[in-house]
mmCIF file of C-alpha atoms in Angstrom:
data_model
loop_
_atom_site.group_PDB
_atom_site.id
_atom_site.type_symbol
_atom_site.label_atom_id
_atom_site.label_comp_id
_atom_site.label_asym_id
_atom_site.label_seq_id
_atom_site.Cartn_x
_atom_site.Cartn_y
_atom_site.Cartn_z
ATOM 1 C CA MET A 1 68.538 91.860 70.677
ATOM 2 C CA VAL A 2 71.205 91.254 68.018
ATOM 3 C CA LEU A 3 74.634 89.924 69.013
ATOM 4 C CA HIS A 4 77.450 90.107 66.462
ATOM 5 C CA PHE A 5 80.241 87.535 66.778
ATOM 6 C CA ASP A 6 83.368 88.656 64.936
ATOM 7 C CA LEU A 7 84.911 85.137 65.008
ATOM 8 C CA ARG A 8 88.425 86.404 65.813
ATOM 9 C CA ILE A 9 88.557 88.395 62.560
ATOM 10 C CA GLY A 10 87.333 91.704 63.987
ATOM 11 C CA HIS A 11 88.091 93.368 67.328
ATOM 12 C CA THR A 12 88.344 90.226 69.450
ATOM 13 C CA MET A 13 91.833 89.696 70.841
ATOM 14 C CA THR A 14 92.869 86.182 71.923
ATOM 15 C CA GLU A 15 96.047 84.315 72.774
ATOM 16 C CA ASP A 16 95.995 82.804 69.276
ATOM 17 C CA ASP A 17 94.182 85.013 66.764
ATOM 18 C CA ASP A 18 95.353 82.787 63.911
ATOM 19 C CA ASP A 19 93.476 79.753 65.238
ATOM 20 C CA LEU A 20 90.430 79.829 62.998
ATOM 21 C CA SER A 21 89.685 76.118 63.119
ATOM 22 C CA ALA A 22 86.013 75.180 63.017
ATOM 23 C CA GLU A 23 86.289 73.527 66.429
ATOM 24 C CA THR A 24 87.745 76.648 68.061
ATOM 25 C CA LEU A 25 85.208 79.004 66.505
ATOM 26 C CA ILE A 26 82.308 76.744 67.486
ATOM 27 C CA SER A 27 83.660 76.676 71.034
ATOM 28 C CA ASP A 28 83.895 80.490 71.012
ATOM 29 C CA ILE A 29 80.216 80.792 70.106
ATOM 30 C CA GLY A 30 79.161 78.437 72.881
ATOM 31 C CA ALA A 31 81.378 80.228 75.403
ATOM 32 C CA VAL A 32 79.985 83.645 74.520
ATOM 33 C CA ALA A 33 76.383 82.404 74.770
ATOM 34 C CA MET A 34 77.113 80.862 78.169
ATOM 35 C CA ALA A 35 78.907 83.979 79.432
ATOM 36 C CA LEU A 36 76.007 86.206 78.399
ATOM 37 C CA TYR A 37 73.061 84.101 79.475
ATOM 38 C CA GLY A 38 74.258 81.221 81.628
ATOM 39 C CA GLU A 39 71.512 78.645 82.079
ATOM 40 C CA LYS A 40 68.747 81.158 81.256
ATOM 41 C CA THR A 41 69.369 81.398 77.527
ATOM 42 C CA PRO A 42 66.542 83.074 75.575
ATOM 43 C CA PRO A 43 65.392 81.682 72.194
ATOM 44 C CA ILE A 44 68.257 82.199 69.717
ATOM 45 C CA VAL A 45 68.400 82.297 65.915
ATOM 46 C CA LEU A 46 71.927 81.830 64.560
ATOM 47 C CA MET A 47 72.751 83.696 61.364
ATOM 48 C CA GLY A 48 75.992 83.842 59.391
ATOM 49 C CA HIS A 49 77.452 84.769 56.015
ATOM 50 C CA SER A 50 80.000 82.730 54.031
ATOM 51 C CA MET A 51 82.548 81.252 56.470
ATOM 52 C CA GLY A 52 80.464 82.673 59.323
ATOM 53 C CA GLY A 53 77.441 80.864 57.939
ATOM 54 C CA ALA A 54 79.380 77.610 57.826
ATOM 55 C CA ILE A 55 80.377 78.025 61.473
ATOM 56 C CA ALA A 56 76.773 78.885 62.407
ATOM 57 C CA VAL A 57 75.614 75.613 60.819
ATOM 58 C CA ARG A 58 78.277 73.614 62.665
ATOM 59 C CA ALA A 59 77.514 75.325 65.967
ATOM 60 C CA ALA A 60 73.821 74.545 65.498
ATOM 61 C CA ALA A 61 74.530 70.923 64.598
ATOM 62 C CA LYS A 62 76.823 70.471 67.590
ATOM 63 C CA GLY A 63 74.289 71.970 69.994
ATOM 64 C CA VAL A 64 76.616 74.472 71.665
ATOM 65 C CA VAL A 65 73.882 77.125 71.742
ATOM 66 C CA PRO A 66 71.059 76.299 74.167
ATOM 67 C CA ALA A 67 67.504 77.223 73.157
ATOM 68 C CA LEU A 68 68.375 77.410 69.440
ATOM 69 C CA VAL A 69 65.143 77.916 67.496
ATOM 70 C CA GLY A 70 66.265 78.920 63.989
ATOM 71 C CA LEU A 71 69.152 79.060 61.503
ATOM 72 C CA ALA A 72 69.766 81.618 58.745
ATOM 73 C CA VAL A 73 72.657 81.199 56.304
ATOM 74 C CA ILE A 74 73.742 83.711 53.673
ATOM 75 C CA ASP A 75 75.472 82.671 50.444
ATOM 76 C CA VAL A 76 77.469 79.642 51.509
ATOM 77 C CA VAL A 77 77.047 76.210 49.939
ATOM 78 C CA GLU A 78 79.433 73.319 50.429
ATOM 79 C CA GLY A 79 79.913 72.463 46.761
ATOM 80 C CA THR A 80 80.663 75.952 45.478
ATOM 81 C CA ALA A 81 82.722 76.827 48.571
ATOM 82 C CA MET A 82 84.978 73.791 48.197
ATOM 83 C CA ASN A 83 85.485 74.563 44.505
ATOM 84 C CA ALA A 84 86.374 78.185 45.311
ATOM 85 C CA LEU A 85 89.119 77.158 47.746
ATOM 86 C CA VAL A 86 91.305 76.118 44.816
ATOM 87 C CA SER A 87 91.745 79.742 43.763
ATOM 88 C CA MET A 88 91.556 81.361 47.213
ATOM 89 C CA GLN A 89 95.312 81.790 47.693
ATOM 90 C CA GLY A 90 95.567 83.512 44.334
ATOM 91 C CA PHE A 91 92.783 85.897 45.280
ATOM 92 C CA LEU A 92 94.403 86.733 48.618
ATOM 93 C CA ARG A 93 97.814 87.297 47.001
ATOM 94 C CA GLY A 94 96.159 89.666 44.540
ATOM 95 C CA ARG A 95 94.837 91.947 47.276
ATOM 96 C CA PRO A 96 96.766 95.067 48.285
ATOM 97 C CA THR A 97 98.802 94.326 51.400
ATOM 98 C CA SER A 98 98.308 97.747 52.936
ATOM 99 C CA PHE A 99 96.524 101.079 52.588
ATOM 100 C CA LYS A 100 97.413 104.675 53.333
ATOM 101 C CA SER A 101 93.978 105.496 54.724
ATOM 102 C CA LEU A 102 90.661 103.946 55.658
ATOM 103 C CA GLU A 103 89.126 105.777 52.728
ATOM 104 C CA GLN A 104 91.456 103.843 50.427
ATOM 105 C CA THR A 105 90.265 100.517 51.875
ATOM 106 C CA ILE A 106 86.685 101.496 51.109
ATOM 107 C CA GLU A 107 87.616 102.564 47.598
ATOM 108 C CA TRP A 108 89.401 99.277 46.956
ATOM 109 C CA SER A 109 86.407 97.220 48.114
ATOM 110 C CA ILE A 110 84.127 98.991 45.649
ATOM 111 C CA ARG A 111 86.509 99.290 42.715
ATOM 112 C CA SER A 112 87.566 95.633 42.930
ATOM 113 C CA GLY A 113 83.948 94.472 42.962
ATOM 114 C CA GLN A 114 84.062 92.932 46.439
ATOM 115 C CA LEU A 115 81.192 95.161 47.542
ATOM 116 C CA GLY A 116 78.558 97.078 45.635
ATOM 117 C CA ASN A 117 77.268 99.372 48.375
ATOM 118 C CA VAL A 118 79.303 102.355 49.582
ATOM 119 C CA GLN A 119 77.425 102.662 52.860
ATOM 120 C CA SER A 120 78.076 99.027 53.736
ATOM 121 C CA ALA A 121 81.740 99.343 52.796
ATOM 122 C CA ARG A 122 82.120 102.265 55.190
ATOM 123 C CA VAL A 123 80.874 100.039 57.998
ATOM 124 C CA SER A 124 82.522 96.714 57.205
ATOM 125 C CA MET A 125 85.954 97.564 55.783
ATOM 126 C CA PRO A 126 87.497 99.488 58.733
ATOM 127 C CA GLY A 127 86.780 96.550 61.053
ATOM 128 C CA GLN A 128 89.012 94.345 58.901
ATOM 129 C CA MET A 129 91.991 96.673 59.333
ATOM 130 C CA LYS A 130 94.663 97.298 61.946
ATOM 131 C CA ARG A 131 97.167 100.102 62.259
ATOM 132 C CA VAL A 132 100.630 99.278 60.967
ATOM 133 C CA ASP A 133 102.495 101.208 63.704
ATOM 134 C CA THR A 134 100.673 99.715 66.709
ATOM 135 C CA SER A 135 99.071 96.533 65.274
ATOM 136 C CA GLU A 136 95.890 97.578 67.082
ATOM 137 C CA PRO A 137 92.546 96.916 65.372
ATOM 138 C CA VAL A 138 90.775 99.975 64.016
ATOM 139 C CA GLU A 139 88.183 101.384 66.372
ATOM 140 C CA ILE A 140 85.417 102.091 63.893
ATOM 141 C CA ARG A 141 83.906 104.955 65.860
ATOM 142 C CA GLY A 142 87.251 106.554 66.590
ATOM 143 C CA GLU A 143 88.798 106.600 63.128
ATOM 144 C CA PRO A 144 88.171 109.401 60.568
ATOM 145 C CA VAL A 145 86.026 107.343 58.217
ATOM 146 C CA GLU A 146 83.681 110.296 57.835
ATOM 147 C CA GLU A 147 86.331 112.014 55.732
ATOM 148 C CA PHE A 148 85.561 109.583 52.934
ATOM 149 C CA SER A 149 83.691 111.679 50.369
ATOM 150 C CA GLY A 150 81.605 108.904 48.850
ATOM 151 C CA SER A 151 78.008 109.102 49.950
ATOM 152 C CA ALA A 152 74.843 107.170 49.305
ATOM 153 C CA ASP A 153 71.292 108.391 49.375
ATOM 154 C CA SER A 154 69.644 106.691 52.340
ATOM 155 C CA THR A 155 66.384 106.603 50.431
ATOM 156 C CA ARG A 156 67.898 104.692 47.531
ATOM 157 C CA ASP A 157 66.572 101.191 46.915
ATOM 158 C CA SER A 158 69.147 99.005 48.644
ATOM 159 C CA THR A 159 68.817 96.338 45.984
ATOM 160 C CA SER A 160 70.416 98.617 43.414
ATOM 161 C CA THR A 161 74.157 99.018 43.159
ATOM 162 C CA PRO A 162 75.739 102.489 43.482
ATOM 163 C CA HIS A 163 77.170 103.961 40.295
ATOM 164 C CA LEU A 164 80.697 105.092 41.042
ATOM 165 C CA ARG A 165 83.537 106.937 39.469
ATOM 166 C CA VAL A 166 87.022 107.737 40.672
ATOM 167 C CA ASP A 167 87.675 111.439 40.189
ATOM 168 C CA ASN A 168 91.290 111.425 41.279
ATOM 169 C CA ILE A 169 93.137 108.492 42.790
ATOM 170 C CA ALA A 170 95.528 110.869 44.520
ATOM 171 C CA THR A 171 92.697 112.339 46.604
ATOM 172 C CA GLU A 172 91.369 108.846 47.411
ATOM 173 C CA THR A 173 87.744 109.829 46.886
ATOM 174 C CA ILE A 174 84.767 108.042 45.442
ATOM 175 C CA LYS A 175 81.710 109.850 44.299
ATOM 176 C CA GLU A 176 78.355 108.362 43.502
ATOM 177 C CA GLU A 177 76.063 109.075 40.594
ATOM 178 C CA GLU A 178 72.473 108.138 41.355
ATOM 179 C CA GLU A 179 71.505 107.830 37.723
ATOM 180 C CA GLY A 180 73.114 107.185 34.375
ATOM 181 C CA GLU A 181 76.005 104.968 33.475
ATOM 182 C CA GLY A 182 78.033 103.001 35.977
ATOM 183 C CA GLN A 183 79.042 99.571 37.063
ATOM 184 C CA ARG A 184 77.514 96.743 39.011
ATOM 185 C CA THR A 185 79.035 93.859 40.858
ATOM 186 C CA GLU A 186 78.009 90.237 40.812
ATOM 187 C CA GLY A 187 79.852 87.251 42.200
ATOM 188 C CA GLY A 188 82.915 89.340 42.996
ATOM 189 C CA HIS A 189 83.359 90.591 39.416
ATOM 190 C CA VAL A 190 82.994 94.103 38.035
ATOM 191 C CA HIS A 191 80.524 94.495 35.183
ATOM 192 C CA LYS A 192 80.515 97.704 33.126
ATOM 193 C CA GLU A 193 77.103 99.026 32.116
ATOM 194 C CA GLN A 194 76.804 100.872 28.833
ATOM 195 C CA SER A 195 75.074 104.163 28.176
ATOM 196 C CA GLU A 196 72.208 104.556 25.715
ATOM 197 C CA SER A 197 74.694 105.269 22.977
ATOM 198 C CA GLY A 198 76.313 101.894 23.624
ATOM 199 C CA SER A 199 79.627 103.268 24.837
ATOM 200 C CA THR A 200 81.244 102.559 28.174
ATOM 201 C CA PRO A 201 81.870 105.629 30.381
ATOM 202 C CA SER A 202 85.483 106.652 30.108
ATOM 203 C CA ASP A 203 85.930 106.940 33.849
ATOM 204 C CA LEU A 204 84.892 103.287 34.266
ATOM 205 C CA SER A 205 86.874 101.826 31.404
ATOM 206 C CA SER A 206 88.698 98.579 32.060
ATOM 207 C CA ALA A 207 91.975 100.400 31.433
ATOM 208 C CA SER A 208 91.298 103.044 34.098
ATOM 209 C CA ILE A 209 90.109 100.484 36.644
ATOM 210 C CA GLY A 210 93.077 98.240 35.962
ATOM 211 C CA SER A 211 95.614 101.062 36.147
ATOM 212 C CA THR A 212 94.073 102.392 39.360
ATOM 213 C CA LEU A 213 94.273 99.032 41.137
ATOM 214 C CA LYS A 214 97.732 98.306 39.701
ATOM 215 C CA GLU A 215 99.019 101.714 40.793
ATOM 216 C CA HIS A 216 97.721 101.167 44.308
ATOM 217 C CA LYS A 217 99.183 97.663 44.533
ATOM 218 C CA GLN A 218 102.575 98.970 43.415
ATOM 219 C CA LYS A 219 102.420 101.636 46.108
ATOM 220 C CA SER A 220 101.445 99.206 48.858
ATOM 221 C CA ASP A 221 104.381 99.408 51.229
ATOM 222 C CA LEU A 222 104.087 98.766 54.960
ATOM 223 C CA SER A 223 106.776 101.314 55.699
ATOM 224 C CA SER A 224 104.667 104.136 54.266
ATOM 225 C CA SER A 225 101.144 102.850 54.869
ATOM 226 C CA GLU A 226 98.986 103.269 57.929
ATOM 227 C CA TYR A 227 96.675 100.257 57.688
ATOM 228 C CA THR A 228 96.975 96.580 56.867
ATOM 229 C CA TRP A 229 94.706 93.537 57.165
ATOM 230 C CA ARG A 230 93.657 92.581 60.685
ATOM 231 C CA ILE A 231 94.114 88.854 59.901
ATOM 232 C CA ASP A 232 96.509 87.306 57.396
ATOM 233 C CA LEU A 233 94.106 84.786 55.886
ATOM 234 C CA THR A 234 96.871 83.130 53.859
ATOM 235 C CA LYS A 235 98.101 81.628 57.142
ATOM 236 C CA THR A 236 94.750 79.963 57.828
ATOM 237 C CA GLN A 237 94.651 77.710 54.754
ATOM 238 C CA ARG A 238 94.881 74.557 56.856
ATOM 239 C CA TYR A 239 91.457 75.366 58.313
ATOM 240 C CA TRP A 240 89.551 76.154 55.111
ATOM 241 C CA ALA A 241 88.371 72.666 54.201
ATOM 242 C CA GLY A 242 87.235 72.093 57.783
ATOM 243 C CA TRP A 243 84.815 75.005 57.536
ATOM 244 C CA PHE A 244 82.913 73.615 54.566
ATOM 245 C CA GLU A 245 83.301 69.837 54.308
ATOM 246 C CA GLY A 246 80.000 68.076 55.058
ATOM 247 C CA LEU A 247 78.218 71.411 55.414
ATOM 248 C CA SER A 248 75.187 70.627 53.248
ATOM 249 C CA SER A 249 74.342 67.478 55.182
ATOM 250 C CA LEU A 250 74.693 69.259 58.532
ATOM 251 C CA PHE A 251 72.478 72.108 57.340
ATOM 252 C CA LEU A 252 69.724 69.779 56.154
ATOM 253 C CA THR A 253 69.735 67.635 59.294
ATOM 254 C CA THR A 254 69.715 70.484 61.808
ATOM 255 C CA ALA A 255 66.283 70.178 63.414
ATOM 256 C CA VAL A 256 65.229 73.840 63.478
ATOM 257 C CA PRO A 257 63.537 76.057 60.875
ATOM 258 C CA LYS A 258 66.140 77.134 58.314
ATOM 259 C CA ILE A 259 66.518 79.771 55.617
ATOM 260 C CA LEU A 260 69.218 80.019 52.943
ATOM 261 C CA ILE A 261 69.715 83.376 51.188
ATOM 262 C CA LEU A 262 71.730 83.202 47.962
ATOM 263 C CA ALA A 263 73.050 85.595 45.337
ATOM 264 C CA GLY A 264 72.221 83.064 42.606
ATOM 265 C CA VAL A 265 70.395 79.761 42.301
ATOM 266 C CA ASP A 266 73.403 78.343 40.444
ATOM 267 C CA ARG A 267 75.242 78.228 43.781
ATOM 268 C CA LEU A 268 73.182 75.257 45.005
ATOM 269 C CA ASP A 269 74.941 71.898 45.093
ATOM 270 C CA LYS A 270 73.160 68.601 44.422
ATOM 271 C CA GLU A 271 72.408 67.791 48.050
ATOM 272 C CA LEU A 272 70.841 71.175 48.761
ATOM 273 C CA THR A 273 68.933 71.141 45.469
ATOM 274 C CA ILE A 274 67.274 67.873 46.485
ATOM 275 C CA GLY A 275 66.652 69.158 50.010
ATOM 276 C CA GLN A 276 65.083 72.349 48.720
ATOM 277 C CA MET A 277 62.759 70.393 46.412
ATOM 278 C CA GLN A 278 61.720 68.329 49.434
ATOM 279 C CA GLY A 279 60.870 71.488 51.370
ATOM 280 C CA LYS A 280 63.510 71.023 54.057
ATOM 281 C CA PHE A 281 64.379 74.719 54.173
ATOM 282 C CA GLN A 282 63.246 78.092 52.918
ATOM 283 C CA MET A 283 65.345 79.621 50.153
ATOM 284 C CA GLN A 284 65.486 83.187 48.863
ATOM 285 C CA VAL A 285 67.556 84.323 45.878
ATOM 286 C CA LEU A 286 68.564 87.981 45.482
ATOM 287 C CA SER A 287 69.891 88.248 41.951
ATOM 288 C CA GLY A 288 72.121 91.144 41.026
ATOM 289 C CA CYS A 289 74.069 90.980 44.289
ATOM 290 C CA GLY A 290 77.633 89.881 44.809
ATOM 291 C CA HIS A 291 78.779 87.352 47.395
ATOM 292 C CA ALA A 292 78.230 89.857 50.224
ATOM 293 C CA VAL A 293 74.471 89.755 49.732
ATOM 294 C CA HIS A 294 73.684 91.323 53.101
ATOM 295 C CA GLU A 295 75.956 94.260 52.322
ATOM 296 C CA ASP A 296 74.877 94.833 48.736
ATOM 297 C CA ALA A 297 71.168 94.682 49.636
ATOM 298 C CA PRO A 298 70.916 95.170 53.413
ATOM 299 C CA ASP A 299 67.310 96.366 53.468
ATOM 300 C CA LYS A 300 66.127 93.441 51.391
ATOM 301 C CA VAL A 301 67.971 90.904 53.529
ATOM 302 C CA ALA A 302 66.597 92.513 56.695
ATOM 303 C CA GLU A 303 63.092 92.261 55.243
ATOM 304 C CA ILE A 304 63.580 88.569 54.429
ATOM 305 C CA ILE A 305 64.957 87.778 57.900
ATOM 306 C CA ALA A 306 62.108 89.699 59.552
ATOM 307 C CA GLY A 307 59.613 87.706 57.530
ATOM 308 C CA PHE A 308 61.330 84.462 58.530
ATOM 309 C CA LEU A 309 61.182 85.387 62.221
ATOM 310 C CA VAL A 310 57.514 86.369 62.056
ATOM 311 C CA ARG A 311 56.558 83.354 59.954
ATOM 312 C CA HIS A 312 57.895 80.978 62.618
ATOM 313 C CA LYS A 313 56.599 83.128 65.475
ATOM 314 C CA PHE A 314 60.067 83.952 66.770
ATOM 315 C CA ALA A 315 59.088 87.632 66.777
ATOM 316 C CA GLN A 316 55.912 89.698 66.898
ATOM 317 C CA PRO A 317 55.302 92.015 63.943
ATOM 318 C CA LYS A 318 54.710 95.706 64.541
ATOM 319 C CA GLU A 319 51.603 97.392 63.247
ATOM 320 C CA GLY A 320 51.778 97.849 59.481
ATOM 321 C CA PHE A 321 54.432 95.181 58.989
ATOM 322 C CA GLN A 322 54.292 93.828 55.426
ATOM 323 C CA ARG A 323 55.123 90.150 55.355
ATOM 324 C CA PRO A 324 57.346 89.310 52.384
ATOM 325 C CA PHE A 325 56.141 86.321 50.410
ATOM 326 C CA PRO A 326 58.581 83.406 50.834
ATOM 327 C CA ALA A 327 60.284 82.645 47.511
ATOM 328 C CA CYS A 328 60.414 78.878 48.066
#
């Protein structure tokens, strides 16, 4: 069974949705586990990405989840996270404040380089939105996301990044080219790939990308838009440092099997580098992905997690299961 905690950023409604302090979120996790299982908690593996990964580490260290047997963290390291906080307000101010459709939110996530997988964007972006007129969170299954014309071949290798072009910003559509020129994302930045002739595709030129995003930002107006961000993260700045300070030490000292999945080995800080060399945790690097590793390469991450569970006998493999070789 997989349980997905949205940590007050998704559909959960509370008396204080803006309270994203580490202490509150840790308490939420413990309360949910207790409400679901009571004193008969089954073996649990906590897994989280970015801020969610930081909270998973803190919840594990504090012991709020009974019967915890494992910890999986995706692309969050104390050193790099603390350094990134300096520019976080600028990044948030640079985002569009609102969107005219859910399709436009998906387009923005791909065109800005936040995500590199159209299928993942169709799942994750609507859950971050709320309707402007009612302030109600988007019900993913009830909103017309299927009208979005971008599609991805389900048989495509999930480690590759879709090649995209915007045909017409007015129609708010994204189409995917399986082969040829395109763009890839890494670390939240858009990288243009050149064709064999050495030229950059005209529909992915920096000028067209820049004008598209600028045009949308200029048109972002709550009075004429249907969707805006579920949570105003600019109001949560007082909690940011509390998510990440001391994280590396807590991760290393948590007494359960651990795995750290990263988009690049350069993200490791000194403490984790030493810990990894001492064999204190398993590490897997998926190069070519952006920060949202699990969204850019979902199949690969699922394979790694499955291997971790089987390796530590948390799960029984099905017939024909191919165990991935641990990277380190």
